[in-house]
mmCIF file of C-alpha atoms in Angstrom:
data_model
loop_
_atom_site.group_PDB
_atom_site.id
_atom_site.type_symbol
_atom_site.label_atom_id
_atom_site.label_comp_id
_atom_site.label_asym_id
_atom_site.label_seq_id
_atom_site.Cartn_x
_atom_site.Cartn_y
_atom_site.Cartn_z
ATOM 1 C CA MET T 9 161.934 142.037 86.665
ATOM 2 C CA ARG T 10 158.430 141.256 85.295
ATOM 3 C CA TRP T 11 156.698 138.163 86.064
ATOM 4 C CA LEU T 12 154.785 136.210 83.197
ATOM 5 C CA GLN T 13 150.944 136.138 84.106
ATOM 6 C CA PRO T 14 150.637 132.680 86.072
ATOM 7 C CA PRO T 15 147.990 129.952 84.158
ATOM 8 C CA THR T 16 144.519 129.947 85.713
ATOM 9 C CA ALA T 17 142.204 126.850 85.048
ATOM 10 C CA GLU T 18 140.035 129.070 82.514
ATOM 11 C CA SER T 19 143.470 129.209 80.540
ATOM 12 C CA VAL T 20 143.763 125.641 80.792
ATOM 13 C CA LEU T 21 140.319 123.906 79.800
ATOM 14 C CA PRO T 22 140.727 123.967 76.237
ATOM 15 C CA LEU T 23 143.660 121.939 76.794
ATOM 16 C CA PHE T 24 142.289 119.652 79.139
ATOM 17 C CA HIS T 25 139.246 119.383 76.414
ATOM 18 C CA SER T 26 141.840 118.446 73.566
ATOM 19 C CA ILE T 27 142.851 115.845 75.876
ATOM 20 C CA ALA T 28 139.754 114.592 76.743
ATOM 21 C CA ALA T 29 138.863 114.314 73.370
ATOM 22 C CA LEU T 30 142.172 112.198 72.269
ATOM 23 C CA GLN T 31 141.816 110.277 75.264
ATOM 24 C CA ARG T 32 138.270 109.603 73.967
ATOM 25 C CA LYS T 33 139.661 108.480 70.297
ATOM 26 C CA ALA T 34 142.606 106.728 71.820
ATOM 27 C CA SER T 35 139.913 104.126 73.468
ATOM 28 C CA LYS T 36 137.979 103.767 70.495
ATOM 29 C CA ALA T 37 141.361 103.061 68.709
ATOM 30 C CA PHE T 38 142.006 100.737 71.162
ATOM 31 C CA PHE T 39 139.091 99.177 71.068
ATOM 32 C CA HIS T 40 139.097 98.896 67.197
ATOM 33 C CA SER T 41 142.679 97.488 67.613
ATOM 34 C CA SER T 42 141.571 94.937 69.724
ATOM 35 C CA LEU T 43 138.664 94.260 67.710
ATOM 36 C CA LEU T 44 141.211 93.735 64.614
ATOM 37 C CA LEU T 45 143.400 91.478 66.009
ATOM 38 C CA HIS T 46 140.718 88.740 65.996
ATOM 39 C CA LEU T 47 140.035 89.616 62.112
ATOM 40 C CA PRO T 48 141.598 88.562 59.191
ATOM 41 C CA TYR T 49 144.368 90.765 58.143
ATOM 42 C CA SER T 50 142.301 91.220 54.619
ATOM 43 C CA ILE T 51 139.535 93.291 56.465
ATOM 44 C CA TYR T 52 141.493 96.180 57.457
ATOM 45 C CA SER T 53 143.721 98.490 55.578
ATOM 46 C CA ALA T 54 147.167 100.198 56.407
ATOM 47 C CA THR T 55 145.048 103.822 56.503
ATOM 48 C CA HIS T 56 143.021 102.440 60.117
ATOM 49 C CA LEU T 57 146.489 101.413 61.343
ATOM 50 C CA ALA T 58 148.455 104.720 60.747
ATOM 51 C CA THR T 59 145.343 106.678 61.790
ATOM 52 C CA MET T 60 145.305 104.659 64.995
ATOM 53 C CA ALA T 61 148.751 105.590 65.273
ATOM 54 C CA SER T 62 148.719 108.674 64.946
ATOM 55 C CA THR T 63 145.857 109.157 67.397
ATOM 56 C CA VAL T 64 147.666 107.398 70.607
ATOM 57 C CA SER T 65 150.912 109.357 69.503
ATOM 58 C CA ALA T 66 149.052 112.856 69.926
ATOM 59 C CA TYR T 67 147.400 111.716 72.950
ATOM 60 C CA LYS T 68 151.122 110.634 74.486
ATOM 61 C CA GLU T 69 152.260 114.300 73.205
ATOM 62 C CA LYS T 70 149.002 115.880 74.866
ATOM 63 C CA MET T 71 150.018 114.163 78.249
ATOM 64 C CA LYS T 72 153.394 115.489 77.982
ATOM 65 C CA GLU T 73 152.441 119.054 77.688
ATOM 66 C CA LEU T 74 149.793 118.379 80.529
ATOM 67 C CA SER T 75 152.317 117.042 82.951
ATOM 68 C CA LEU T 76 154.717 120.527 81.773
ATOM 69 C CA LEU T 77 151.673 122.847 82.467
ATOM 70 C CA SER T 78 151.421 120.801 85.907
ATOM 71 C CA LEU T 79 154.942 122.341 86.631
ATOM 72 C CA ILE T 80 154.659 125.351 85.502
ATOM 73 C CA CYS T 81 151.481 126.028 87.363
ATOM 74 C CA SER T 82 153.255 124.620 90.538
ATOM 75 C CA CYS T 83 155.771 127.403 90.070
ATOM 76 C CA PHE T 84 153.553 130.325 89.555
ATOM 77 C CA HIS T 85 151.101 129.560 92.429
ATOM 78 C CA THR T 86 152.432 130.039 95.599
ATOM 79 C CA GLN T 87 149.353 130.600 97.474
ATOM 80 C CA PRO T 88 146.951 127.385 97.902
ATOM 81 C CA HIS T 89 143.696 127.723 96.082
ATOM 82 C CA PRO T 90 140.440 126.154 97.235
ATOM 83 C CA ASN T 91 138.577 123.451 95.514
ATOM 84 C CA THR T 92 136.808 124.613 92.061
ATOM 85 C CA ILE T 93 135.106 123.020 89.646
ATOM 86 C CA TYR T 94 134.778 124.266 86.418
ATOM 87 C CA GLN T 95 132.165 123.205 83.355
ATOM 88 C CA TYR T 96 133.132 122.521 80.142
ATOM 89 C CA GLY T 97 131.064 120.583 77.873
ATOM 90 C CA ASP T 98 131.438 117.400 78.521
ATOM 91 C CA MET T 99 134.233 117.223 80.985
ATOM 92 C CA GLU T 100 134.681 118.583 84.490
ATOM 93 C CA VAL T 101 138.010 119.982 85.752
ATOM 94 C CA LYS T 102 138.224 120.306 89.406
ATOM 95 C CA GLN T 103 141.487 122.573 90.786
ATOM 96 C CA LEU T 104 142.625 120.370 93.882
ATOM 97 C CA ASP T 105 145.075 122.218 96.959
ATOM 98 C CA LYS T 106 148.606 123.102 96.140
ATOM 99 C CA ARG T 107 150.932 120.705 97.440
ATOM 100 C CA ALA T 108 154.740 120.765 97.502
ATOM 101 C CA SER T 109 154.916 118.805 94.137
ATOM 102 C CA GLY T 110 153.135 121.102 92.902
ATOM 103 C CA GLN T 111 149.505 122.293 91.183
ATOM 104 C CA SER T 112 146.911 119.308 90.539
ATOM 105 C CA PHE T 113 144.211 119.245 88.774
ATOM 106 C CA GLU T 114 141.093 116.403 88.607
ATOM 107 C CA VAL T 115 139.628 115.806 85.059
ATOM 108 C CA ILE T 116 136.593 113.926 85.325
ATOM 109 C CA LEU T 117 134.822 112.943 81.696
ATOM 110 C CA LYS T 118 131.335 112.294 81.463
ATOM 111 C CA SER T 119 130.197 108.726 80.670
ATOM 112 C CA PRO T 120 129.580 107.758 76.895
ATOM 113 C CA SER T 121 126.133 106.566 78.061
ATOM 114 C CA ASP T 122 125.083 110.213 79.210
ATOM 115 C CA LEU T 123 126.518 111.444 75.912
ATOM 116 C CA SER T 124 124.670 109.176 73.680
ATOM 117 C CA PRO T 125 121.721 110.336 71.527
ATOM 118 C CA GLU T 126 120.525 107.062 71.521
ATOM 119 C CA SER T 127 119.762 106.933 75.230
ATOM 120 C CA PRO T 128 116.237 106.651 76.459
ATOM 121 C CA VAL T 129 114.549 109.796 77.101
ATOM 122 C CA LEU T 130 111.812 109.334 79.597
ATOM 123 C CA SER T 131 108.014 109.782 78.413
ATOM 124 C CA SER T 132 105.337 111.417 79.886
ATOM 125 C CA PRO T 133 102.778 108.629 80.928
ATOM 126 C CA PRO T 134 100.039 108.189 78.415
ATOM 127 C CA LYS T 135 97.305 110.415 79.273
ATOM 128 C CA LYS T 136 93.712 108.295 80.343
ATOM 129 C CA ARG T 137 91.114 108.422 77.297
ATOM 130 C CA ASP T 138 87.502 109.634 78.233
ATOM 131 C CA LEU T 139 85.015 106.886 78.986
ATOM 132 C CA SER T 140 81.853 106.692 76.826
ATOM 133 C CA LEU T 141 78.380 106.335 78.093
ATOM 134 C CA GLU T 142 78.393 103.034 77.297
ATOM 135 C CA GLU T 143 81.686 101.856 79.486
ATOM 136 C CA LEU T 144 80.644 104.189 82.404
ATOM 137 C CA GLN T 145 77.276 102.172 82.261
ATOM 138 C CA LYS T 146 78.875 98.775 81.968
ATOM 139 C CA ARG T 147 81.329 99.667 84.653
ATOM 140 C CA LEU T 148 78.493 100.984 87.105
ATOM 141 C CA GLU T 149 76.740 97.581 86.442
ATOM 142 C CA ALA T 150 79.886 95.502 87.063
ATOM 143 C CA ALA T 151 80.212 97.669 90.335
ATOM 144 C CA GLU T 152 76.572 97.206 91.302
ATOM 145 C CA GLU T 153 76.958 93.305 90.819
ATOM 146 C CA ARG T 154 79.948 93.089 92.619
ATOM 147 C CA ARG T 155 78.019 94.881 95.706
ATOM 148 C CA LYS T 156 74.952 92.753 95.312
ATOM 149 C CA ILE T 157 77.308 89.746 95.780
ATOM 150 C CA GLN T 158 79.679 91.123 98.412
ATOM 151 C CA GLU T 159 76.316 91.994 100.003
ATOM 152 C CA ALA T 160 74.817 87.946 99.911
ATOM 153 C CA GLN T 161 78.192 87.212 101.209
ATOM 154 C CA VAL T 162 78.017 89.267 103.800
ATOM 155 C CA LEU T 163 74.316 88.268 104.670
ATOM 156 C CA LYS T 164 75.486 84.558 104.436
ATOM 157 C CA GLN T 165 78.153 84.800 106.904
ATOM 158 C CA LEU T 166 75.619 86.494 109.138
ATOM 159 C CA ALA T 167 73.320 83.651 108.870
ATOM 160 C CA GLU T 168 75.707 80.963 109.508
ATOM 161 C CA LYS T 169 77.398 82.652 112.296
ATOM 162 C CA ARG T 170 73.317 82.940 113.928
ATOM 163 C CA GLU T 171 72.936 79.437 112.921
ATOM 164 C CA HIS T 172 76.161 78.109 114.532
ATOM 165 C CA GLU T 173 75.207 80.633 117.604
ATOM 166 C CA ARG T 174 71.403 78.746 118.153
ATOM 167 C CA GLU T 175 73.079 75.337 118.181
ATOM 168 C CA VAL T 176 75.445 76.343 120.337
ATOM 169 C CA LEU T 177 72.914 77.823 122.750
ATOM 170 C CA HIS T 178 70.452 74.708 122.214
ATOM 171 C CA LYS T 179 73.536 72.170 122.927
ATOM 172 C CA ALA T 180 74.065 74.153 126.118
ATOM 173 C CA LEU T 181 70.624 74.203 127.370
ATOM 174 C CA GLU T 182 70.107 70.383 126.298
ATOM 175 C CA GLU T 183 73.749 70.001 128.671
ATOM 176 C CA ASN T 184 71.711 71.810 131.485
ATOM 177 C CA ASN T 185 68.516 69.781 131.250
ATOM 178 C CA ASN T 186 70.619 66.422 131.139
ATOM 179 C CA PHE T 187 72.697 67.481 134.022
ATOM 180 C CA SER T 188 69.624 68.677 136.199
ATOM 181 C CA ARG T 189 67.791 65.274 135.375
ATOM 182 C CA LEU T 190 70.767 63.315 136.465
ATOM 183 C CA ALA T 191 71.187 65.500 139.539
ATOM 184 C CA GLU T 192 67.564 65.196 140.344
ATOM 185 C CA GLU T 193 67.782 61.324 139.529
ATOM 186 C CA LYS T 194 70.556 60.680 141.822
ATOM 187 C CA LEU T 195 68.972 62.918 144.661
ATOM 188 C CA ASN T 196 65.917 60.591 144.473
ATOM 189 C CA TYR T 197 68.354 57.904 144.677
ATOM 190 C CA LYS T 198 69.932 59.069 147.693
ATOM 191 C CA MET T 199 66.440 59.785 148.971
ATOM 192 C CA GLU T 200 64.990 56.432 148.946
ATOM 193 C CA LEU T 201 68.256 54.735 149.853
ATOM 194 C CA SER T 202 68.182 56.483 153.042
ATOM 195 C CA LYS T 203 64.272 55.714 153.328
ATOM 196 C CA GLU T 204 65.153 52.354 153.035
ATOM 197 C CA ILE T 205 68.032 52.312 155.253
ATOM 198 C CA ARG T 206 66.066 54.169 158.140
ATOM 199 C CA GLU T 207 63.082 51.714 157.978
ATOM 200 C CA ALA T 208 65.126 48.587 157.717
ATOM 201 C CA HIS T 209 66.958 49.920 161.130
ATOM 202 C CA LEU T 210 63.208 50.666 162.755
ATOM 203 C CA ALA T 211 62.254 47.419 161.776
ATOM 204 C CA ALA T 212 65.207 46.008 163.169
ATOM 205 C CA LEU T 213 64.739 47.735 166.343
ATOM 206 C CA ARG T 214 61.016 47.078 166.660
ATOM 207 C CA GLU T 215 62.080 43.264 166.417
ATOM 208 C CA ARG T 216 64.438 43.642 168.965
ATOM 209 C CA LEU T 217 62.026 45.023 171.406
ATOM 210 C CA ARG T 218 59.688 42.096 170.528
ATOM 211 C CA GLU T 219 61.924 39.718 171.338
ATOM 212 C CA LYS T 220 63.051 41.396 174.752
ATOM 213 C CA GLU T 221 59.300 41.488 175.627
ATOM 214 C CA LEU T 222 58.584 37.574 174.861
ATOM 215 C CA HIS T 223 61.994 37.030 176.955
ATOM 216 C CA ALA T 224 60.443 38.924 179.638
ATOM 217 C CA ALA T 225 57.004 37.479 179.501
ATOM 218 C CA GLU T 226 59.061 33.791 179.406
ATOM 219 C CA VAL T 227 60.853 34.479 182.436
ATOM 220 C CA ARG T 228 57.746 35.704 184.218
ATOM 221 C CA ARG T 229 55.792 32.629 183.331
ATOM 222 C CA ASN T 230 59.028 30.353 184.595
ATOM 223 C CA LYS T 231 59.085 32.765 187.742
ATOM 224 C CA GLU T 232 55.469 31.927 188.403
ATOM 225 C CA GLN T 233 55.865 28.333 187.556
ATOM 226 C CA ARG T 234 58.548 27.782 190.181
ATOM 227 C CA GLU T 235 56.263 29.878 192.612
ATOM 228 C CA GLU T 236 53.689 27.433 192.475
ATOM 229 C CA ILE T 237 55.784 24.385 192.391
ATOM 230 C CA SER T 238 57.562 25.743 195.867
ATOM 231 C CA GLY T 239 53.786 26.600 197.352
#
């Protein structure tokens, strides 16, 4: 018994491609039909409706053929195949592993934006034009002016910083002089106060000694007077 050659992914790619084209047509037909539902009946004709109906019908027939082809592939292929991706125009076909239900394929259509010729193309950046001697001279003068302004600002900041440091130093010296003067005045006051206290204490001692001497002299005089009276 002779077995038929089992279909491969390369042999079914045209079928997938035609199905993809019909699918896009069906999508456009569905879009036009949904758009025409909102328009007056007089705008579209019976020809448009017939074309859309035939496109949808052909798409359904191709889908039936795809289901039948998947069943046939499941009968012929008894060994699992590795995942394989085939490129065919604007379509990608990925062959999946075989299961008990049969062989399966994954059809990936490119986005319509990728196929649109109106899609924007990234242009190269514009080339820099050559500068003239006058423009170069103006740029150099502007750079020199900016340098002078920056230098003047730096010098101004340094002068302000030095002036601030000078003011801080002068204030510190003034505070130090004031502290020294106050400390000296306080010390002189304490010394004068101590001197006055010492002199007052000495004066009190002299006064007490003088009083003692006067008392002793009076006692001696009274004693002499008593002796003279008794004698």
